[in-house]
PDB file of C-alpha atoms in Angstrom:
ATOM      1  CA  UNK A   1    -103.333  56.539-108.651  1.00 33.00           C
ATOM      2  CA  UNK A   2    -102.508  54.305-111.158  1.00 32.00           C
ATOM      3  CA  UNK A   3     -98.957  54.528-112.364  1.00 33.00           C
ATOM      4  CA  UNK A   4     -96.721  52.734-115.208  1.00 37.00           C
ATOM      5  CA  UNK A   5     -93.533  52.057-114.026  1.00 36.00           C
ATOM      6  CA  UNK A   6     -90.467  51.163-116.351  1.00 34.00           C
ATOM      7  CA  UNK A   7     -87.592  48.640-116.212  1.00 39.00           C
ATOM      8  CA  UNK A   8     -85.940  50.796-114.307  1.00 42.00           C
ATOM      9  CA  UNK A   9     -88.168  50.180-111.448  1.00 41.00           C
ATOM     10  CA  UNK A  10     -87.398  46.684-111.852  1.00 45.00           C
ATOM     11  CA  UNK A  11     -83.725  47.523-111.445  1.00 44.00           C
ATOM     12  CA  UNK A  12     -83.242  49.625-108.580  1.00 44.00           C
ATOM     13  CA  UNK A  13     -85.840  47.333-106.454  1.00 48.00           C
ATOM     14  CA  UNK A  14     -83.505  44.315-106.904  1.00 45.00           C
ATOM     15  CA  UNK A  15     -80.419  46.536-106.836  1.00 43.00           C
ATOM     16  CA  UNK A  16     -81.859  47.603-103.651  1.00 48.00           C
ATOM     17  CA  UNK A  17     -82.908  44.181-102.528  1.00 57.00           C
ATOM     18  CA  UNK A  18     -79.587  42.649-103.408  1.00 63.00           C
ATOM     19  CA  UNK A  19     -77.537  45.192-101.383  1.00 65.00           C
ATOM     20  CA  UNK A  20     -79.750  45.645 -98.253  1.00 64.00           C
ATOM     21  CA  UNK A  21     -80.005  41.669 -98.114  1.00 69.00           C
ATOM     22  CA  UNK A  22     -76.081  41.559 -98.231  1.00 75.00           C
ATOM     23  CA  UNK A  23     -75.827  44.191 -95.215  1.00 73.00           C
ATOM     24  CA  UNK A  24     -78.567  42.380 -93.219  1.00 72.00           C
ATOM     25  CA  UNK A  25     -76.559  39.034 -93.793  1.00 80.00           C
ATOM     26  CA  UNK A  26     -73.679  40.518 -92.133  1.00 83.00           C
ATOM     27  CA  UNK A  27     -75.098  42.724 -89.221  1.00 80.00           C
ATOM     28  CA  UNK A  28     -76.933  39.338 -88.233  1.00 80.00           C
ATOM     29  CA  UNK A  29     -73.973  37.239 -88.472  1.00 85.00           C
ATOM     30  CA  UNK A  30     -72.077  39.826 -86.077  1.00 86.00           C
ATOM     31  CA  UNK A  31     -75.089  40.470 -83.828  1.00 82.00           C
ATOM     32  CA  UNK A  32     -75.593  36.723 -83.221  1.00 85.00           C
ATOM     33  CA  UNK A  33     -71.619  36.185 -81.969  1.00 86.00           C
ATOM     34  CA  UNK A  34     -72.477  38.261 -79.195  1.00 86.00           C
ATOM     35  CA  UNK A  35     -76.169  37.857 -78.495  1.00 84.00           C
ATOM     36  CA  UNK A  36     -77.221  36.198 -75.309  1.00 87.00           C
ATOM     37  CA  UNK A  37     -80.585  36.245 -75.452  1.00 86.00           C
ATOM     38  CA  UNK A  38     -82.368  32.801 -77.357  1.00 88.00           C
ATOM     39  CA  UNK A  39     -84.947  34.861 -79.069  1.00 84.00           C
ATOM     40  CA  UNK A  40     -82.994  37.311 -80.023  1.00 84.00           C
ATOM     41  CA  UNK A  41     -80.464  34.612 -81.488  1.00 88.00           C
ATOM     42  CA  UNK A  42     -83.383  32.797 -83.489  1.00 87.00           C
ATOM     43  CA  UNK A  43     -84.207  36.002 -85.147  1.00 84.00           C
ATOM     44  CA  UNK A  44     -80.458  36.617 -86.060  1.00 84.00           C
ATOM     45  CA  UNK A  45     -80.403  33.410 -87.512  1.00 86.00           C
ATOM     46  CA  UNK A  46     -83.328  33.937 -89.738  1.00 84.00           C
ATOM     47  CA  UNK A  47     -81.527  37.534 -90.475  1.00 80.00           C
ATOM     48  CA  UNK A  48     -78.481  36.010 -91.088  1.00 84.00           C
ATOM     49  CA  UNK A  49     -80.639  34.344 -94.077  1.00 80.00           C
ATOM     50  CA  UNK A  50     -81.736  37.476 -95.664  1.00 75.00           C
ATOM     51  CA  UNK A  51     -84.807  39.576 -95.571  1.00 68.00           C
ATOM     52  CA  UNK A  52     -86.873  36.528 -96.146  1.00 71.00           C
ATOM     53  CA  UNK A  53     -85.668  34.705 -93.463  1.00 78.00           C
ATOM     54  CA  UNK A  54     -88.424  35.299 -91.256  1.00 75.00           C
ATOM     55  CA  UNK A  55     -90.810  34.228 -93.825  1.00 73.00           C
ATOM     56  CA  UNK A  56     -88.742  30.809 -94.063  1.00 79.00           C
ATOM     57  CA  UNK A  57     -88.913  29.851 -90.655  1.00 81.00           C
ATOM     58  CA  UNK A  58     -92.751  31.072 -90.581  1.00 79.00           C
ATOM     59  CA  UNK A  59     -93.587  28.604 -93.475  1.00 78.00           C
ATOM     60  CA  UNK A  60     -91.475  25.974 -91.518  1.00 81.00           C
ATOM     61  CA  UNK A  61     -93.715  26.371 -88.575  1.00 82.00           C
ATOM     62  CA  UNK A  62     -96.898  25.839 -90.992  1.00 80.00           C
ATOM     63  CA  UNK A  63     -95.348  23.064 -92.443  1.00 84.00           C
ATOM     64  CA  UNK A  64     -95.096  21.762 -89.024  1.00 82.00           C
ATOM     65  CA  UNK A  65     -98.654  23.392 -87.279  1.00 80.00           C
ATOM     66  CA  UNK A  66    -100.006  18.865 -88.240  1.00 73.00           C
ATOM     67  CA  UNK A  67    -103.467  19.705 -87.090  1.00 71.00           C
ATOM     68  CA  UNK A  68    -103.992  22.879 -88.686  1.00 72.00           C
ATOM     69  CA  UNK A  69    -105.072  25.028 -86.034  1.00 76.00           C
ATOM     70  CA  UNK A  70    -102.432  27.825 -86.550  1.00 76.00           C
ATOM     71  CA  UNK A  71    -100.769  26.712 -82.657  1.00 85.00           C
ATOM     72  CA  UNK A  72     -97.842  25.230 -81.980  1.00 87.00           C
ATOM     73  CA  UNK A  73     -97.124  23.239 -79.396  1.00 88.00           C
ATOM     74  CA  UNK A  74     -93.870  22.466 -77.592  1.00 90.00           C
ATOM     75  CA  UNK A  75     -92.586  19.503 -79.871  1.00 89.00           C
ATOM     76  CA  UNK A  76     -93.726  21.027 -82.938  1.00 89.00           C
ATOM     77  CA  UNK A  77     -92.515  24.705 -81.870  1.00 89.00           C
ATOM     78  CA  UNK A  78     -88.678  22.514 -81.287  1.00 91.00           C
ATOM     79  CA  UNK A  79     -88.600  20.773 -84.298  1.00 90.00           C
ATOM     80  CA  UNK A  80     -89.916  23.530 -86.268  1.00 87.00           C
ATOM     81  CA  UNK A  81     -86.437  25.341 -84.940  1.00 88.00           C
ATOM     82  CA  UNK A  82     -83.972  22.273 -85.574  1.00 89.00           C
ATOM     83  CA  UNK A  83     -85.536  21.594 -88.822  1.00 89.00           C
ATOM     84  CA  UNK A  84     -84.767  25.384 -89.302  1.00 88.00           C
ATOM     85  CA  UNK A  85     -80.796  24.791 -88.655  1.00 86.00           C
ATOM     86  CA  UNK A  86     -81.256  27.314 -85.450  1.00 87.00           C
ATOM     87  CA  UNK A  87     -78.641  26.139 -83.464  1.00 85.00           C
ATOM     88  CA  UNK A  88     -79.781  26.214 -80.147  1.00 90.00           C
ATOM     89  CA  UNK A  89     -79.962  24.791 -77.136  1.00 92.00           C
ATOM     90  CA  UNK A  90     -83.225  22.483 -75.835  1.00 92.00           C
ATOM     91  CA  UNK A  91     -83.055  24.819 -72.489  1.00 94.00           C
ATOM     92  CA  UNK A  92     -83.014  28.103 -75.429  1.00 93.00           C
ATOM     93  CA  UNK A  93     -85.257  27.000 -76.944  1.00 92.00           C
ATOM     94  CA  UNK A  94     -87.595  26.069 -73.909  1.00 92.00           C
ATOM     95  CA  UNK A  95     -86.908  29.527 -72.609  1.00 92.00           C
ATOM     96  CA  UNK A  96     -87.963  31.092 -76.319  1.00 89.00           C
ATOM     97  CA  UNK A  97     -91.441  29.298 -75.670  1.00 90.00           C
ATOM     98  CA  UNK A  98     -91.972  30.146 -72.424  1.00 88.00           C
ATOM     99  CA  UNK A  99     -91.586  33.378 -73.200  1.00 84.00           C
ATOM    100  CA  UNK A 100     -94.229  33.655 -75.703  1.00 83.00           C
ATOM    101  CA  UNK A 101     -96.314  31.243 -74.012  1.00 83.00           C
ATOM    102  CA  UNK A 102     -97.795  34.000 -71.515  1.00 78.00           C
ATOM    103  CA  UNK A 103    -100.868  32.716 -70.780  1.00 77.00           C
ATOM    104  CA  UNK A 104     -99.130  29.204 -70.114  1.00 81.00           C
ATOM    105  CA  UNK A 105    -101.329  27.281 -72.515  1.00 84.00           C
ATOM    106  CA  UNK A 106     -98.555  25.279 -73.405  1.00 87.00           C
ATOM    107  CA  UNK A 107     -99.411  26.248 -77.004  1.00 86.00           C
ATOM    108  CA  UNK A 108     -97.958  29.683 -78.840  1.00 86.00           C
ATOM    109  CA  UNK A 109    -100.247  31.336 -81.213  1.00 81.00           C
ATOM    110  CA  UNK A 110     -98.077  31.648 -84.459  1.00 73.00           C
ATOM    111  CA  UNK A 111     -99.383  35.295 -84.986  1.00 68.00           C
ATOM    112  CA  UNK A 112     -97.426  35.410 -81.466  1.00 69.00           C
ATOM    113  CA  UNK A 113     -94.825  33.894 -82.782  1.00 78.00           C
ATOM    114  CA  UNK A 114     -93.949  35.790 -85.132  1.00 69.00           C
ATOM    115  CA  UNK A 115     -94.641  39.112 -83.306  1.00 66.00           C
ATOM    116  CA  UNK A 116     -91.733  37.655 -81.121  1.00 65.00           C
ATOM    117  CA  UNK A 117     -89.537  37.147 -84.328  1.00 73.00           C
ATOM    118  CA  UNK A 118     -89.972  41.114 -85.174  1.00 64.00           C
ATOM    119  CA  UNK A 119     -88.844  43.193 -81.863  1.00 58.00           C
ATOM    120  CA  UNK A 120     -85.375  43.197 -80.316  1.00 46.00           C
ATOM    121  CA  UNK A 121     -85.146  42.351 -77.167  1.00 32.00           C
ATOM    122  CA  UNK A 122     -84.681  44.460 -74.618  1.00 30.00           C
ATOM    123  CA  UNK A 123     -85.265  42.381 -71.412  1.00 33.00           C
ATOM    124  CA  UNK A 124     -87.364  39.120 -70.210  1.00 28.00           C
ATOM    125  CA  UNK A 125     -90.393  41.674 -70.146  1.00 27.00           C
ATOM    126  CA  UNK A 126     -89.842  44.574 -72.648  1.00 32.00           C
ATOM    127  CA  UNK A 127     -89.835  44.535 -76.368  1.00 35.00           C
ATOM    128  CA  UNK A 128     -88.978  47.274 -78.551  1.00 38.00           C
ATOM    129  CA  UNK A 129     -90.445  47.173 -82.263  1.00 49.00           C
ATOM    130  CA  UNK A 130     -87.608  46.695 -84.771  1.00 62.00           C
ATOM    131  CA  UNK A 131     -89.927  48.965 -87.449  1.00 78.00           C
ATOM    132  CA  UNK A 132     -90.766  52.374 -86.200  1.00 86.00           C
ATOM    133  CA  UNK A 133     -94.699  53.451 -86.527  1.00 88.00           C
ATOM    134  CA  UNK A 134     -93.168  55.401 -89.304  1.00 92.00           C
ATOM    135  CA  UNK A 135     -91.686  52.732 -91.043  1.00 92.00           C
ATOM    136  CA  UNK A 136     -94.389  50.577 -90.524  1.00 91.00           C
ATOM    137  CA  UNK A 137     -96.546  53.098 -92.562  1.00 94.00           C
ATOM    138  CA  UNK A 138     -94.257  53.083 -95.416  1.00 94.00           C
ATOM    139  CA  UNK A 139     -94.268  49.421 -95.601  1.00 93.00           C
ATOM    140  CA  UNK A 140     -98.090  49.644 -95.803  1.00 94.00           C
ATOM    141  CA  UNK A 141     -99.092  52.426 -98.044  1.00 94.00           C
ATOM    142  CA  UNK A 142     -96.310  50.306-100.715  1.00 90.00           C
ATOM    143  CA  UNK A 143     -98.590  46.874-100.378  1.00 93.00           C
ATOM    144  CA  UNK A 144    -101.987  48.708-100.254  1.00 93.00           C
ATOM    145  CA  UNK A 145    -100.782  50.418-103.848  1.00 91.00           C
ATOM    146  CA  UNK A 146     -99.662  46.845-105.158  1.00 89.00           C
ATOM    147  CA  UNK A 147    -102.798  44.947-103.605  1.00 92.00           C
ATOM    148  CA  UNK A 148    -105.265  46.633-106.026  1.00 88.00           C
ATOM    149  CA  UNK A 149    -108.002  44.359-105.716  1.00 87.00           C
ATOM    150  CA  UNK A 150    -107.909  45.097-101.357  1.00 90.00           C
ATOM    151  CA  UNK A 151    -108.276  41.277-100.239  1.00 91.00           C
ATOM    152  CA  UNK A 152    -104.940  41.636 -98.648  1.00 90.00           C
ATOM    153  CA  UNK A 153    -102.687  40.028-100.351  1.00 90.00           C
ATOM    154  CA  UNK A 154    -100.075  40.591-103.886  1.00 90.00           C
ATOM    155  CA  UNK A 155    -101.291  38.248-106.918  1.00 88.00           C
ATOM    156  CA  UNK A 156    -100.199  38.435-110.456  1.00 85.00           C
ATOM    157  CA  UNK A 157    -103.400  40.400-111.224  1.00 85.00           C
ATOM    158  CA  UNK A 158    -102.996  43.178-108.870  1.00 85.00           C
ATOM    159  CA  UNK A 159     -99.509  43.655-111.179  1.00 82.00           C
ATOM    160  CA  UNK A 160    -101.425  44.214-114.089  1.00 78.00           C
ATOM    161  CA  UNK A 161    -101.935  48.077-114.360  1.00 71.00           C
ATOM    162  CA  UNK A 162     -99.586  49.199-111.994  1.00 72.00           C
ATOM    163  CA  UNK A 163     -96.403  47.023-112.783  1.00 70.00           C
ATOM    164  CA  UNK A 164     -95.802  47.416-116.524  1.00 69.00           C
ATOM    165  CA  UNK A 165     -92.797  45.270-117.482  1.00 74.00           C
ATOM    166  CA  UNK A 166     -92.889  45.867-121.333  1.00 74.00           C
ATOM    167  CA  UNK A 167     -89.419  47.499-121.064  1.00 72.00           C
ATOM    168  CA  UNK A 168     -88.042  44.331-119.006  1.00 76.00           C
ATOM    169  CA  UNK A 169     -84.948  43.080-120.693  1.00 77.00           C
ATOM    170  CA  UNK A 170     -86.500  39.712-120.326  1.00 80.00           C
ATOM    171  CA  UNK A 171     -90.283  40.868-121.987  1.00 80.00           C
ATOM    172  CA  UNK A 172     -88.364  42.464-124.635  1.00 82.00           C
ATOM    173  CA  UNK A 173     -85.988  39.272-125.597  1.00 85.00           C
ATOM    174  CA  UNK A 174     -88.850  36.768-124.967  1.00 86.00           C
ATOM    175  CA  UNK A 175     -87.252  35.317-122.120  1.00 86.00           C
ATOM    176  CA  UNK A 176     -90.152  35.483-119.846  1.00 86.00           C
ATOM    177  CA  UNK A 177     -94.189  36.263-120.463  1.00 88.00           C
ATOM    178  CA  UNK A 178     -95.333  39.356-118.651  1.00 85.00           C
ATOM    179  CA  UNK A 179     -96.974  37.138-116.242  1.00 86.00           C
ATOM    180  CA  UNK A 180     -93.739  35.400-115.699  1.00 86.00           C
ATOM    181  CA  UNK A 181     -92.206  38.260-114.838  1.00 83.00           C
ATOM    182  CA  UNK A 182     -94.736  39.273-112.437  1.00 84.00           C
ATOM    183  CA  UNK A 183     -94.286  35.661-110.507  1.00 83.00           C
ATOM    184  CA  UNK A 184     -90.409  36.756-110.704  1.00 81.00           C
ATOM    185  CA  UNK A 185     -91.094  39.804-108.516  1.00 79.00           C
ATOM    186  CA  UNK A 186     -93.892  38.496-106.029  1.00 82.00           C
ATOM    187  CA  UNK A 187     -90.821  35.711-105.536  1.00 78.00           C
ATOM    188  CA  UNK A 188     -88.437  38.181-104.118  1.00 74.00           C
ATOM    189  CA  UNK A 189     -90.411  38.560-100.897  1.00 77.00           C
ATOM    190  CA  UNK A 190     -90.493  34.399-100.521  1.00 67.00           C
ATOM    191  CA  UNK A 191     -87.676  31.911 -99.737  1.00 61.00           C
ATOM    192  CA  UNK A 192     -86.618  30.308-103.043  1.00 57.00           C
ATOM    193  CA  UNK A 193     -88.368  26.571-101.333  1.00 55.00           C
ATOM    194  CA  UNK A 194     -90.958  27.907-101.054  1.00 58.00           C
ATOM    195  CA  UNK A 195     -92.158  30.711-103.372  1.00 62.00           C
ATOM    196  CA  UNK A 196     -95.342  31.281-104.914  1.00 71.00           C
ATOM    197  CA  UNK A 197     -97.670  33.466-106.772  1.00 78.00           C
ATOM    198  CA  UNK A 198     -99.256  35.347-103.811  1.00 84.00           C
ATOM    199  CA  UNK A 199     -97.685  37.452-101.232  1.00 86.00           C
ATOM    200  CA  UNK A 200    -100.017  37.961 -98.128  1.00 87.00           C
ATOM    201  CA  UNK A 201     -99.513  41.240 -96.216  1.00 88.00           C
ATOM    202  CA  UNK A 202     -97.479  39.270 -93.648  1.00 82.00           C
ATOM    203  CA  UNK A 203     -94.935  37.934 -95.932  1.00 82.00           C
ATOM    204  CA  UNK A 204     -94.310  41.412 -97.143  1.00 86.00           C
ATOM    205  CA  UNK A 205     -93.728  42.906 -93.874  1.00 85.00           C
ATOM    206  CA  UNK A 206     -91.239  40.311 -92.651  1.00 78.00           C
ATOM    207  CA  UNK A 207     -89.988  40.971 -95.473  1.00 79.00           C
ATOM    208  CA  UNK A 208     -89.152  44.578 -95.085  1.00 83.00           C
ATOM    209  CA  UNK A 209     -88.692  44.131 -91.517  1.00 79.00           C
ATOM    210  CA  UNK A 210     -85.446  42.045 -92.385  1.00 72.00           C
ATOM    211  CA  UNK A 211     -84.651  45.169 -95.045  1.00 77.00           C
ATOM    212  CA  UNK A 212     -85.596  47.757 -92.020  1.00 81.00           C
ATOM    213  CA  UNK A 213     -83.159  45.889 -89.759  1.00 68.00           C
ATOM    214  CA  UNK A 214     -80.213  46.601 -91.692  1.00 66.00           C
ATOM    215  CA  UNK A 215     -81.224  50.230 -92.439  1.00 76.00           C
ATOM    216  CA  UNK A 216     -80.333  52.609 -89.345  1.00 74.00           C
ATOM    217  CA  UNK A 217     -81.605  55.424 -90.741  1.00 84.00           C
ATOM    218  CA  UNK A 218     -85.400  56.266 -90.855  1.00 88.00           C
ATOM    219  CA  UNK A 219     -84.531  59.004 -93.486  1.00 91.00           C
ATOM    220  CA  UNK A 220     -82.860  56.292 -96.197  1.00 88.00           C
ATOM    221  CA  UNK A 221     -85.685  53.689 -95.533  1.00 88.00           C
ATOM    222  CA  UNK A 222     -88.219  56.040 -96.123  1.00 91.00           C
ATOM    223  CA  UNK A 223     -86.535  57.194 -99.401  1.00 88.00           C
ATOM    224  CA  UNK A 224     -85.434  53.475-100.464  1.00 84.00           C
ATOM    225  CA  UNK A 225     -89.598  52.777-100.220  1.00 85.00           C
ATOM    226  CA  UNK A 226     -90.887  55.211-101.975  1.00 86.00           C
ATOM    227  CA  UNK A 227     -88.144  55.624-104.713  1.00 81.00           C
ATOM    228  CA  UNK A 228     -89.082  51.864-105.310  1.00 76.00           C
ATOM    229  CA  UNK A 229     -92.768  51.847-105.411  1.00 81.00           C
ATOM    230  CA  UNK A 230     -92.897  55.701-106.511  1.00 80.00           C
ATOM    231  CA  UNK A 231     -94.681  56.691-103.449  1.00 82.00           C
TER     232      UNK A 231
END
């Protein structure tokens, strides 16, 4: 159902988005002074970033991925984590690899990757999702109403219809063009470096899983998402 939403909307997103980033910040920041486990420090560090933290490192790594094939090797998977700031050690980050690299391939599938990037680690062998199933179909049912035209990802168009910014302080001072605006918002889920004007499905759940990890309760997230995207 199609709805029109107000500036108000607007607001409490980035209200929300703005305060949820500020506690993720600083639950990563403690979390990686006493982690011990290299994966598990990587993803603090992106945490420690923000929300979109995740998505940084993952358009670092495509940056990186030379030949295009979506794998990383070894020496691109290392640089792609020093180019990143992730201080860690060549034996970490060796270990991080390894550790991904099941099949021993000596290539990571980024999908893999990044998989890796979303669960806290329990052990060597176990991995714990850092969404719930629940949260995961929160997360979902809000991009499936914002990708209107179903080819999985959030473009200005899909805004049109559902995203009414008319009442925007910005639309209503001629700041910014409606479509401006829209670009505004599809930036929120992208590092500033490296924004654009599409946000695939993937992007939007790193995105929220950053949010999620800073959110212990299931009962707050699940409010926070659909008191944004009016559920």
């Amino acid at each position: 159902m199609i709805y029109k939403t107000t500036a108000r909307f607007h607001r409490s997103q980035m209200a929300c988005t703005d305060r949820t980033n500020h506690m993720l910040q600083e639950k990563a920041k403690r979390q990686l002074e006493k982690a011990t486990d290299p994966l598990e420090k990587l993803r603090n560090v992106c945490l420690s970033r923000g929300a979109n933290g995740i998505v940084g490192l993952g358009r670092q790594f495509r940056i990186i991925d030379d030949d295009g094939n979506k794998k990383l090797c070894f020496k691109e998977f290392q640089k792609g984590c020093r180019d990143f700031g992730a201080d860690l050690t060549k034996e970490e980050i060796e270990e991080i690899f390894h550790m991904i690299d099941k099949d021993g391939s000596g290539s990571i599938d980024f999908e893999e990757f990044l998989q890796a990037l979303r669960v806290i680690v329990l052990d060597a062998f176990l991995f714990q999702p850092a969404m719930s199933k629940a949260r995961q179909e929160i997360v979902n049912k809000a991009f499936m109403k914002l990708d209107k035209t179903k080819d999985g990802v959030i473009k200005v168009d899909d805004l049109k219809g559902v995203y009414n910014c008319k009442h925007h302080p910005k639309y209503i001072n001629g700041e910014k063009t409606e479509d401006e605006i829209f670009v505004e918002f599809l930036k929120t889920f992208q590092p500033a470096d490296n924004a654009d004007d599409t946000v695939t499905k993937e992007e939007f759940f790193n995105y929220y899983n950053g949010v999620s990890a800073s959110i212990d309760n299931d009962a707050y997230f699940d409010l926070m998402m659909r008191t944004a995207y009016k559920l």
